[in-house]
Structures are given as C-alpha cells and as structure tokens.
Short mmCIF file of C-alpha atoms and ligand atoms in Angstrom, two decimals:
data_model
loop_
_atom_site.label_atom_id
_atom_site.label_comp_id
_atom_site.label_asym_id
_atom_site.label_seq_id
_atom_site.Cartn_x
_atom_site.Cartn_y
_atom_site.Cartn_z
CA MET A 1 0.01 0.04 -0.14
CA ARG A 2 2.88 2.26 0.59
CA HIS A 3 4.46 1.23 -2.76
CA ARG A 4 1.14 2.91 -4.34
CA PHE A 5 2.10 5.20 -7.15
CA ARG A 6 0.14 8.57 -6.43
CA SER A 7 1.29 10.99 -9.52
CA ALA A 8 2.26 11.54 -12.31
CA SER A 9 6.13 11.47 -11.42
CA ALA A 10 6.19 8.69 -9.31
CA LEU A 11 4.49 6.79 -12.20
CA GLY A 12 6.07 8.66 -15.75
CA PRO A 13 9.64 5.88 -14.62
CA PHE A 14 7.54 2.64 -14.84
CA LEU A 15 4.94 4.12 -17.44
CA PRO A 16 5.11 6.14 -19.91
CA LEU A 17 2.57 8.33 -20.00
CA THR A 18 0.75 10.09 -23.36
CA ALA A 19 0.06 13.27 -23.70
CA ASP A 20 -3.29 13.02 -23.43
CA GLU A 21 -3.13 11.31 -19.91
CA ARG A 22 -0.40 13.87 -18.65
CA GLU A 23 -2.83 16.41 -19.04
CA ALA A 24 -5.51 15.16 -17.32
CA LEU A 25 -3.57 14.42 -13.88
CA ASP A 26 -1.82 17.77 -14.46
CA ARG A 27 -5.34 19.34 -14.57
CA ALA A 28 -7.61 16.85 -12.73
CA GLY A 29 -7.45 18.99 -9.82
CA ASP A 30 -9.39 17.61 -6.70
CA ARG A 31 -11.22 15.05 -8.46
CA LEU A 32 -10.29 11.44 -7.88
CA SER A 33 -6.74 11.37 -7.73
CA LEU A 34 -4.34 8.57 -8.49
CA GLY A 35 -3.78 5.52 -6.86
CA ILE A 36 -2.40 1.96 -8.43
CA THR A 37 -0.82 -1.05 -6.79
CA PRO A 38 2.78 -2.04 -7.96
CA HIS A 39 0.31 -5.26 -8.43
CA VAL A 40 -1.77 -3.47 -10.75
CA LEU A 41 0.75 -1.87 -12.76
CA SER A 42 2.99 -5.74 -12.97
CA LEU A 43 -0.21 -6.07 -15.20
CA ILE A 44 0.01 -3.10 -17.32
CA ASP A 45 1.72 -3.55 -20.33
CA PRO A 46 3.52 -0.33 -20.63
CA ASP A 47 3.59 0.15 -24.29
CA ASP A 48 0.41 0.00 -25.38
CA PRO A 49 -1.62 3.00 -24.45
CA ALA A 50 -5.13 0.99 -24.77
CA ASP A 51 -4.03 -1.66 -22.30
CA PRO A 52 -7.53 -2.37 -21.07
CA ILE A 53 -6.13 -2.09 -16.76
CA ARG A 54 -4.18 0.98 -17.88
CA ARG A 55 -7.48 2.63 -19.68
CA THR A 56 -9.30 1.72 -15.36
CA MET A 57 -7.01 2.93 -13.46
CA VAL A 58 -5.01 6.11 -15.07
CA PRO A 59 -7.15 9.38 -16.01
CA GLN A 60 -7.60 10.70 -19.46
CA THR A 61 -8.23 14.28 -20.45
CA ALA A 62 -12.40 12.48 -21.72
CA GLU A 63 -12.84 12.49 -17.59
CA LEU A 64 -12.15 15.98 -17.52
CA ALA A 65 -16.07 16.43 -19.64
CA THR A 66 -19.84 16.04 -18.18
CA ALA A 67 -21.96 14.81 -20.57
CA PRO A 68 -25.60 16.09 -19.63
CA TRP A 69 -26.97 13.20 -17.72
CA GLU A 70 -24.06 12.70 -15.22
CA ARG A 71 -24.24 13.58 -11.69
CA ASP A 72 -21.36 13.33 -8.82
CA ASP A 73 -24.02 10.93 -6.96
CA PRO A 74 -25.59 9.52 -9.97
CA LEU A 75 -27.40 6.56 -7.75
CA GLY A 76 -29.60 9.55 -5.20
CA GLU A 77 -27.12 7.67 -2.55
CA GLU A 78 -27.39 10.89 -0.48
CA GLY A 79 -31.45 10.74 -0.93
CA HIS A 80 -31.48 7.25 1.03
CA SER A 81 -28.63 8.05 3.37
CA PRO A 82 -30.00 8.51 7.11
CA LEU A 83 -26.57 8.82 8.94
CA PRO A 84 -22.98 9.60 6.95
CA GLY A 85 -22.28 5.86 5.21
CA LEU A 86 -25.54 4.23 5.33
CA VAL A 87 -27.17 3.89 1.91
CA HIS A 88 -30.85 2.32 3.34
CA THR A 89 -32.38 1.69 -0.35
CA TYR A 90 -34.74 -1.29 0.17
CA PRO A 91 -36.21 -3.13 2.93
CA ASP A 92 -34.03 -5.20 4.60
CA LYS A 93 -30.42 -4.37 3.55
CA ALA A 94 -28.32 -2.00 4.05
CA LEU A 95 -25.03 -0.31 2.45
CA PHE A 96 -22.86 0.70 5.43
CA LEU A 97 -19.68 2.21 3.47
CA VAL A 98 -16.48 1.59 6.54
CA THR A 99 -14.20 3.38 4.97
CA ASP A 100 -13.24 6.15 1.93
CA PHE A 101 -10.31 4.51 0.89
CA CYS A 102 -9.91 1.81 -1.75
CA ALA A 103 -6.42 0.55 -2.78
CA VAL A 104 -6.66 1.79 -5.67
CA TYR A 105 -8.89 4.49 -7.66
CA CYS A 106 -10.87 3.27 -10.55
CA ARG A 107 -11.17 5.61 -12.82
CA TYR A 108 -15.31 5.01 -13.64
CA CYS A 109 -16.18 4.33 -9.77
CA THR A 110 -19.78 5.19 -8.60
CA ARG A 111 -18.63 6.53 -5.22
CA ALA A 112 -15.63 9.06 -6.40
CA ARG A 113 -17.04 11.35 -4.39
CA LEU A 114 -15.87 9.62 -0.77
CA VAL A 115 -13.36 8.16 -2.11
CA GLY A 116 -10.09 9.13 -1.16
CA ASP A 117 -10.73 12.74 0.12
CA GLY A 118 -10.70 11.62 3.84
CA GLY A 119 -14.30 12.61 4.09
CA MET A 120 -15.56 9.21 5.07
CA GLY A 121 -13.15 8.11 7.39
CA ALA A 122 -13.17 4.91 9.05
CA ASP A 123 -13.95 6.45 12.55
CA ARG A 124 -15.06 4.26 15.54
CA ARG A 125 -17.89 7.00 16.33
CA ARG A 126 -19.18 7.53 12.90
CA TRP A 127 -19.33 3.43 12.75
CA GLU A 128 -21.30 3.35 16.06
CA ALA A 129 -23.63 5.88 14.97
CA CYS A 130 -24.43 3.37 11.98
CA LEU A 131 -24.15 0.32 13.92
CA ASP A 132 -27.32 1.79 16.35
CA TYR A 133 -29.08 2.36 13.43
CA ILE A 134 -29.04 -1.26 12.33
CA ARG A 135 -29.03 -2.31 15.84
CA ALA A 136 -32.66 -0.45 16.40
CA ARG A 137 -34.33 -1.94 12.92
CA PRO A 138 -35.16 -5.44 13.01
CA ALA A 139 -35.72 -5.70 9.53
CA ILE A 140 -32.43 -5.04 8.32
CA ARG A 141 -31.10 -8.68 8.16
CA ASP A 142 -28.69 -8.45 4.89
CA VAL A 143 -25.57 -5.66 5.65
CA LEU A 144 -23.39 -5.25 2.95
CA LEU A 145 -19.94 -3.58 4.14
CA SER A 146 -17.84 -0.95 1.50
CA GLY A 147 -16.46 1.86 0.96
CA GLY A 148 -13.74 2.39 -0.46
CA ASP A 149 -12.96 -1.24 0.36
CA PRO A 150 -13.48 -2.81 3.77
CA LEU A 151 -10.89 -4.71 3.29
CA THR A 152 -7.48 -1.71 3.46
CA LEU A 153 -8.84 -2.00 7.39
CA SER A 154 -6.19 -3.28 9.80
CA ASP A 155 -7.69 -7.04 10.77
CA GLU A 156 -7.46 -5.81 13.80
CA ARG A 157 -10.58 -2.90 13.07
CA LEU A 158 -12.82 -5.11 10.60
CA ASP A 159 -12.20 -7.78 13.75
CA TRP A 160 -13.94 -5.06 16.01
CA LEU A 161 -16.51 -3.94 13.21
CA LEU A 162 -17.59 -8.17 12.20
CA LYS A 163 -17.65 -8.76 15.97
CA ALA A 164 -20.28 -5.64 16.62
CA LEU A 165 -22.25 -7.05 13.66
CA ARG A 166 -22.67 -10.34 14.62
CA ALA A 167 -23.81 -9.53 18.32
CA ILE A 168 -26.97 -7.86 16.23
CA PRO A 169 -29.14 -10.87 16.08
CA HIS A 170 -31.45 -9.97 12.76
CA VAL A 171 -28.48 -9.70 10.91
CA ASP A 172 -27.75 -13.04 9.51
CA LEU A 173 -26.54 -12.08 6.63
CA ILE A 174 -22.79 -10.25 6.42
CA ARG A 175 -21.51 -9.07 2.76
CA ILE A 176 -18.03 -7.65 1.44
CA GLY A 177 -17.07 -5.67 -1.54
CA THR A 178 -14.10 -5.62 -1.91
CA LYS A 179 -12.16 -4.85 -5.23
CA ILE A 180 -8.87 -5.98 -2.88
CA PRO A 181 -8.28 -9.72 -3.85
CA LEU A 182 -7.06 -8.57 -7.63
CA VAL A 183 -5.45 -5.50 -6.92
CA LEU A 184 -3.31 -6.06 -3.74
CA PRO A 185 -3.52 -10.20 -3.45
CA GLN A 186 -0.76 -9.74 -0.92
CA ARG A 187 -3.81 -8.79 1.58
CA ILE A 188 -5.48 -11.58 2.00
CA THR A 189 -3.48 -13.29 4.74
CA PRO A 190 -4.24 -16.72 6.70
CA ALA A 191 -4.58 -14.23 9.62
CA LEU A 192 -7.05 -12.23 7.50
CA VAL A 193 -9.06 -15.43 6.40
CA ARG A 194 -9.05 -15.81 10.18
CA VAL A 195 -10.46 -13.25 11.41
CA LEU A 196 -12.87 -13.04 8.25
CA ARG A 197 -14.50 -16.86 9.04
CA ARG A 198 -15.04 -15.49 12.40
CA ALA A 199 -18.15 -13.81 11.36
CA HIS A 200 -20.10 -16.45 8.84
CA PRO A 201 -22.02 -16.23 6.95
CA LEU A 202 -20.25 -14.15 5.66
CA TRP A 203 -20.22 -13.83 1.52
CA PHE A 204 -17.71 -11.85 -0.58
CA SER A 205 -18.73 -9.23 -3.46
CA VAL A 206 -15.22 -9.70 -5.56
CA HIS A 207 -14.98 -6.63 -7.84
CA ALA A 208 -13.36 -8.16 -11.14
CA THR A 209 -12.95 -6.51 -15.11
CA HIS A 210 -10.64 -8.00 -16.98
CA PRO A 211 -9.27 -11.73 -16.91
CA ARG A 212 -6.21 -10.51 -17.38
CA GLU A 213 -6.40 -9.80 -13.65
CA LEU A 214 -6.43 -13.32 -12.82
CA VAL A 215 -2.77 -14.09 -12.46
CA PRO A 216 -1.26 -16.29 -9.61
CA GLU A 217 -1.37 -14.24 -6.88
CA ALA A 218 -5.12 -13.08 -7.07
CA ALA A 219 -5.99 -16.95 -7.77
CA ARG A 220 -4.12 -17.92 -4.45
CA ALA A 221 -5.82 -15.13 -2.66
CA LEU A 222 -9.04 -16.31 -4.10
CA ALA A 223 -8.04 -20.03 -3.04
CA ARG A 224 -7.27 -18.70 0.28
CA LEU A 225 -10.96 -17.13 0.67
CA ALA A 226 -12.45 -20.30 -1.01
CA ASP A 227 -10.87 -22.72 1.37
CA GLY A 228 -11.86 -19.97 4.13
CA GLY A 229 -15.52 -21.07 3.20
CA ILE A 230 -15.83 -17.67 1.74
CA PRO A 231 -18.95 -17.98 -0.76
CA MET A 232 -17.92 -14.93 -2.91
CA CYS A 233 -19.93 -13.48 -6.47
CA GLY A 234 -18.47 -11.66 -9.06
CA GLN A 235 -19.45 -8.13 -9.67
CA THR A 236 -18.16 -6.58 -13.40
CA VAL A 237 -18.84 -2.59 -14.50
CA LEU A 238 -19.27 -3.00 -18.91
CA LEU A 239 -16.57 -0.55 -19.87
CA GLN A 240 -16.00 0.87 -23.60
CA GLY A 241 -12.65 -0.83 -24.90
CA VAL A 242 -12.21 -2.50 -21.73
CA ASN A 243 -14.64 -5.37 -21.39
CA ASP A 244 -17.44 -5.06 -23.41
CA ASP A 245 -16.65 -7.81 -26.24
CA PRO A 246 -17.91 -10.85 -25.37
CA GLU A 247 -15.16 -12.88 -25.56
CA VAL A 248 -13.14 -10.23 -23.93
CA MET A 249 -16.42 -11.02 -20.94
CA LYS A 250 -16.77 -15.00 -21.74
CA ALA A 251 -13.07 -15.68 -20.06
CA LEU A 252 -13.53 -12.95 -17.02
CA MET A 253 -16.87 -14.78 -16.36
CA LEU A 254 -15.34 -18.31 -16.66
CA GLY A 255 -11.93 -17.57 -15.39
CA LEU A 256 -14.02 -16.29 -12.26
CA ILE A 257 -16.07 -19.76 -12.04
CA ARG A 258 -12.66 -21.04 -12.14
CA ASN A 259 -11.48 -19.39 -9.13
CA ARG A 260 -14.41 -20.21 -7.05
CA VAL A 261 -16.43 -17.19 -7.69
CA LYS A 262 -19.67 -17.14 -8.75
CA PRO A 263 -20.88 -14.15 -11.60
CA TYR A 264 -22.96 -12.47 -9.95
CA TYR A 265 -23.43 -8.59 -10.88
CA LEU A 266 -22.88 -7.21 -14.69
CA HIS A 267 -23.57 -3.24 -13.87
CA GLN A 268 -24.34 -0.62 -16.67
CA CYS A 269 -21.85 1.79 -15.58
CA ASP A 270 -23.76 4.38 -13.46
CA LEU A 271 -23.97 7.91 -14.65
CA ILE A 272 -20.62 9.20 -12.96
CA THR A 273 -19.30 12.98 -13.86
CA GLY A 274 -17.00 12.32 -16.41
CA SER A 275 -18.06 8.65 -17.21
CA ALA A 276 -19.17 9.18 -20.84
CA HIS A 277 -15.80 7.41 -22.47
CA PHE A 278 -16.55 4.32 -20.56
CA LYS A 279 -20.63 4.13 -21.86
CA THR A 280 -21.90 1.27 -23.36
CA PRO A 281 -25.16 1.39 -25.12
CA VAL A 282 -27.58 -0.78 -23.33
CA GLU A 283 -27.74 -2.95 -26.02
CA ALA A 284 -24.11 -4.40 -25.68
CA GLY A 285 -24.89 -5.58 -21.80
CA LEU A 286 -27.38 -7.40 -24.20
CA ARG A 287 -25.69 -9.29 -26.76
CA ILE A 288 -22.67 -10.10 -24.14
CA LEU A 289 -25.07 -12.07 -22.12
CA GLU A 290 -26.83 -14.13 -25.20
CA ALA A 291 -23.33 -14.77 -26.65
CA LEU A 292 -23.20 -16.11 -22.92
CA HIS A 293 -26.63 -18.11 -22.51
CA GLY A 294 -26.60 -21.42 -23.94
CA HIS A 295 -22.89 -21.25 -24.93
CA THR A 296 -20.93 -22.27 -21.96
CA THR A 297 -21.53 -22.99 -18.23
CA GLY A 298 -24.71 -22.04 -17.04
CA TYR A 299 -22.90 -20.37 -13.65
CA ALA A 300 -20.97 -18.44 -15.86
CA VAL A 301 -23.90 -15.93 -17.19
CA PRO A 302 -23.97 -12.76 -14.08
CA HIS A 303 -27.29 -10.59 -14.18
CA PHE A 304 -27.67 -7.44 -15.95
CA MET A 305 -28.18 -4.83 -14.05
CA ILE A 306 -29.10 -0.86 -14.33
CA ASP A 307 -28.83 0.90 -11.01
CA ALA A 308 -31.60 3.14 -11.94
CA PRO A 309 -30.74 7.02 -11.81
CA GLY A 310 -31.81 8.97 -8.51
CA GLY A 311 -32.25 6.19 -6.68
CA GLY A 312 -34.70 4.09 -8.11
CA GLY A 313 -32.89 0.85 -7.52
CA LYS A 314 -31.37 -1.88 -9.35
CA ILE A 315 -33.29 -3.25 -12.04
CA PRO A 316 -32.09 -6.47 -14.26
CA LEU A 317 -32.33 -6.61 -18.08
CA SER A 318 -32.11 -9.56 -19.55
CA PRO A 319 -32.44 -10.46 -23.70
CA GLU A 320 -35.43 -11.49 -25.01
CA TYR A 321 -36.48 -14.92 -25.33
CA VAL A 322 -40.05 -14.64 -25.96
CA VAL A 323 -40.16 -13.71 -29.76
CA GLY A 324 -44.41 -13.78 -30.13
CA ARG A 325 -47.51 -16.21 -29.21
CA ASP A 326 -50.17 -17.78 -31.99
CA ARG A 327 -52.79 -19.08 -30.24
CA ASP A 328 -51.86 -21.92 -27.47
CA ASP A 329 -48.70 -21.61 -28.35
CA LEU A 330 -46.25 -19.87 -27.30
CA LEU A 331 -43.03 -18.75 -29.98
CA LEU A 332 -39.94 -19.10 -27.50
CA ARG A 333 -36.08 -18.19 -28.70
CA ASN A 334 -33.05 -20.82 -27.99
CA TYR A 335 -29.67 -19.69 -28.12
CA ARG A 336 -28.63 -20.80 -31.42
CA GLY A 337 -31.53 -18.49 -32.87
CA GLU A 338 -33.86 -21.25 -33.33
CA THR A 339 -37.43 -20.88 -32.91
CA THR A 340 -39.13 -23.09 -30.83
CA ARG A 341 -43.18 -23.22 -30.13
CA TYR A 342 -44.52 -24.64 -26.35
CA PRO A 343 -47.95 -24.78 -25.90
CA ASP A 344 -49.24 -22.20 -23.37
CA PRO A 345 -53.18 -22.44 -23.14
CA LEU A 346 -54.38 -19.33 -22.08
CA PRO A 347 -56.16 -19.18 -18.77
CA VAL A 348 -60.10 -20.58 -19.51
CA ALA A 349 -61.33 -16.44 -18.64
CA GLU A 350 -59.44 -15.80 -21.35
CA ARG A 351 -60.61 -18.19 -24.69
CA GLY A 352 -63.04 -16.77 -26.63
CA ARG A 353 -61.56 -13.21 -26.58
CA ALA A 354 -60.01 -12.52 -29.64
CA ARG A 355 -56.01 -13.32 -29.30
CA PRO A 356 -54.20 -12.43 -32.47
CA ALA A 357 -50.27 -13.68 -32.69
CA ILE A 358 -48.48 -10.84 -30.64
CA GLU A 359 -45.53 -9.37 -33.30
CA THR A 360 -42.78 -8.16 -30.97
CA SER A 361 -39.95 -6.40 -31.74
CA ARG A 362 -37.38 -9.42 -33.10
C1 LIG B 1 -26.40 -2.73 -4.45
C2 LIG B 1 -27.12 -2.35 -3.76
C3 LIG B 1 -27.67 -3.49 -2.61
C4 LIG B 1 -27.47 -5.23 -2.27
O1 LIG B 1 -28.36 -5.29 -3.45
P1 LIG B 1 -28.41 -6.61 -3.82
O2 LIG B 1 -29.47 -7.42 -5.05
O3 LIG B 1 -29.18 -7.50 -3.01
O4 LIG B 1 -26.79 -7.70 -4.37
C5 LIG B 1 -27.72 -2.64 -0.67
N1 LIG B 1 -28.45 -1.48 -0.62
C6 LIG B 1 -27.85 -0.80 -1.83
C7 LIG B 1 -27.35 1.22 -1.53
C8 LIG B 1 -26.84 -1.11 -3.33
O5 LIG B 1 -26.88 -0.68 -4.04
#
C-alpha cells in the first residue's frame, strides 16, 4: 500500500504516460486522485496506451468532460442516507460504507465523490452511529460493507466491526464488497481469513474487470478465501474498450468460475461525472448475455443490471427469448436462434377473446 503510485512523476518512469494522460493528471485538481498498486502496474503492458487495465486506472482528459445526464451521486445515495456512510434503499438490507479508502482508484468509480478525500474516514464514532441505526431496525437482516474497500482496514479494526455486527441478532447475512484480492492480493493473509471466518455467514462480492486480473497471485488470494469457506460472487462494470467484447467477458466469467467466484452482477456503468468514454449502449450488455447463455456454463452468466439514476434501485435487464404467441402456443427463441413452440393455453376465462398473434420487435 505504501508503494502505491500517486502521481505522474512517480508513475512516469515505470509507465510512459501519453500526452493526454499527463494533461489529465495535471488538470485533475480535486477530482478522483491517482492510486495504483505495484501489483496492478505489473498487470499493465507499458507499451500499449489502450491496455484495458491501464484505461481503468490512469485518467484521460475525457474524464474532465461532463455529459448532461451525469451526476457526482448518480444513484442518489445521499437521498437514501440517514447517516453519513449508511445507505438504506431497500427494505431488508443496508449498505454500510465503512471507509472512503481504496487500494486503487478506478476511473469509473460510482463513489468518486467519497473515496480518497478523507471525508468518510473509518472512525469509530461514525461506525457506532451506523451500528446503532442497524441495531434499532430489526428489518435489516443483510448488511453489505463497502466504501472505499473494507479490506483496507487492519485485521483488528475489521475484527471489531464484524464482531459488533455479529452481536446484532437480526443481522443474518454480512457481505463485503472488495477489489482487494485482484489489486492487492498480498492483503489476503491467513490471519485475515481467520478474522473473516469468525463472522460467518459472510459472503464476498469481488469486483473484477478483466480476465488479465486473474494472475496466479490473485488466484492464490481467491483460493485462500474460498478455502476459508467464504462464498464469493463476482461483480463487473461493463466498460467501453475494456471488457465490452463478448470473448473478453466470457474469459472473465469463466476465469471467475475457475477461481470459485460465481459471476453475479454485470453492471451497466453508472452515470458518474466524467464517465461518458466508458459508457456502452445497453444493447451491448444484452448481446454479451446472449453470447454467454447456452454457449457456456450457466454458472458463468451474470445478471445484467442498471442501477436507476436518482435512487430507483437496481433493475435487471434480460435478452428477450419470448418472440411472440400463436394462439395457444408461445413462440420461444433458443440460444441458437431457432424458434420453438411451447404449448401454453391461456386460462379458460380468457378463451374465446380475440387473441391475435403478438408481433414483437424481433
Ligand atoms: C446494490 C445495493 C445493495 C445490494 O443489492 P443486492 O441486489 O441484494 O446485491 C444494497 N443496498 C444498496 C444501496 C445497493 O446499491
């Protein structure tokens, strides 16, 4: 962590910066700062300005532009935040932002407004207020720890926090959202796993972006967590020019499965300020799901989600496999594109009504 690259002058000798990257770093001002671990630098091909991992970590001037629909708080989290660092959008689960600190600063970060600026530190008084809120609400049975990255906390502080949560009888599930296994794999020590396994049932959401992240060091970190009995789900942000290719995404999803991580969410990139160069058409995500479903292991198919702007919550999108109806038959399309008929008589009450075959767009 101490050896992270935090400036153009520190990074330059190891990763020759393009003129655009230098300008972006010069002009970034108080925007999301630079933070790259030596491990992540080792994943980047220094001779390729379009290297996918480089694009997610090194700012470009495109990041300084704001599209009309972009917001610093695209999910309207502040509006669902009863206390600093607690987001309570859904009935039985709460998002607890335990720290604003991350090992790396992803350029498309949904919480760029919080991370890295010290405004949401891991201080005990703030934590106590959030814990009190959870203690007072028996409806909250699922607490998702995020931030920042919770695994940047020391073992001692994490242990204290997990024990405090486990002492709340109605907290059933604890989850940790993290990118640490892939960006600072050294952090996943046997001592950390001992702390984590005391908090079971504890699940992980592992943030993964590109199959090239799944190097042997990351694989060992994930294996330690899996061997610690921690079920892991994968979450990936769909990013233009990084992972919006069906073959790249398939390699990532299968790589996660191989490392005992179940691909869970494929997120449409949130409409965060300065992210237009990462945004893909929604259609691209649907095509990627079609390229996975049926063509490979079903476990490797994530849910494709849009988190609605302004706090509407997550909405799943799915390719359409129902192509229409012909009287009592539903017309379905399979993964090979063949249409099949599935007998699906309408309920008796609806018989006799005019039932034209439904035309759909497909
Ligand atoms: C994503 C999210 C959750 C967790 O949602 P799941 O669909 O259960 O994984 C909880 N709270 C907030 C505010 C979220 O954005």
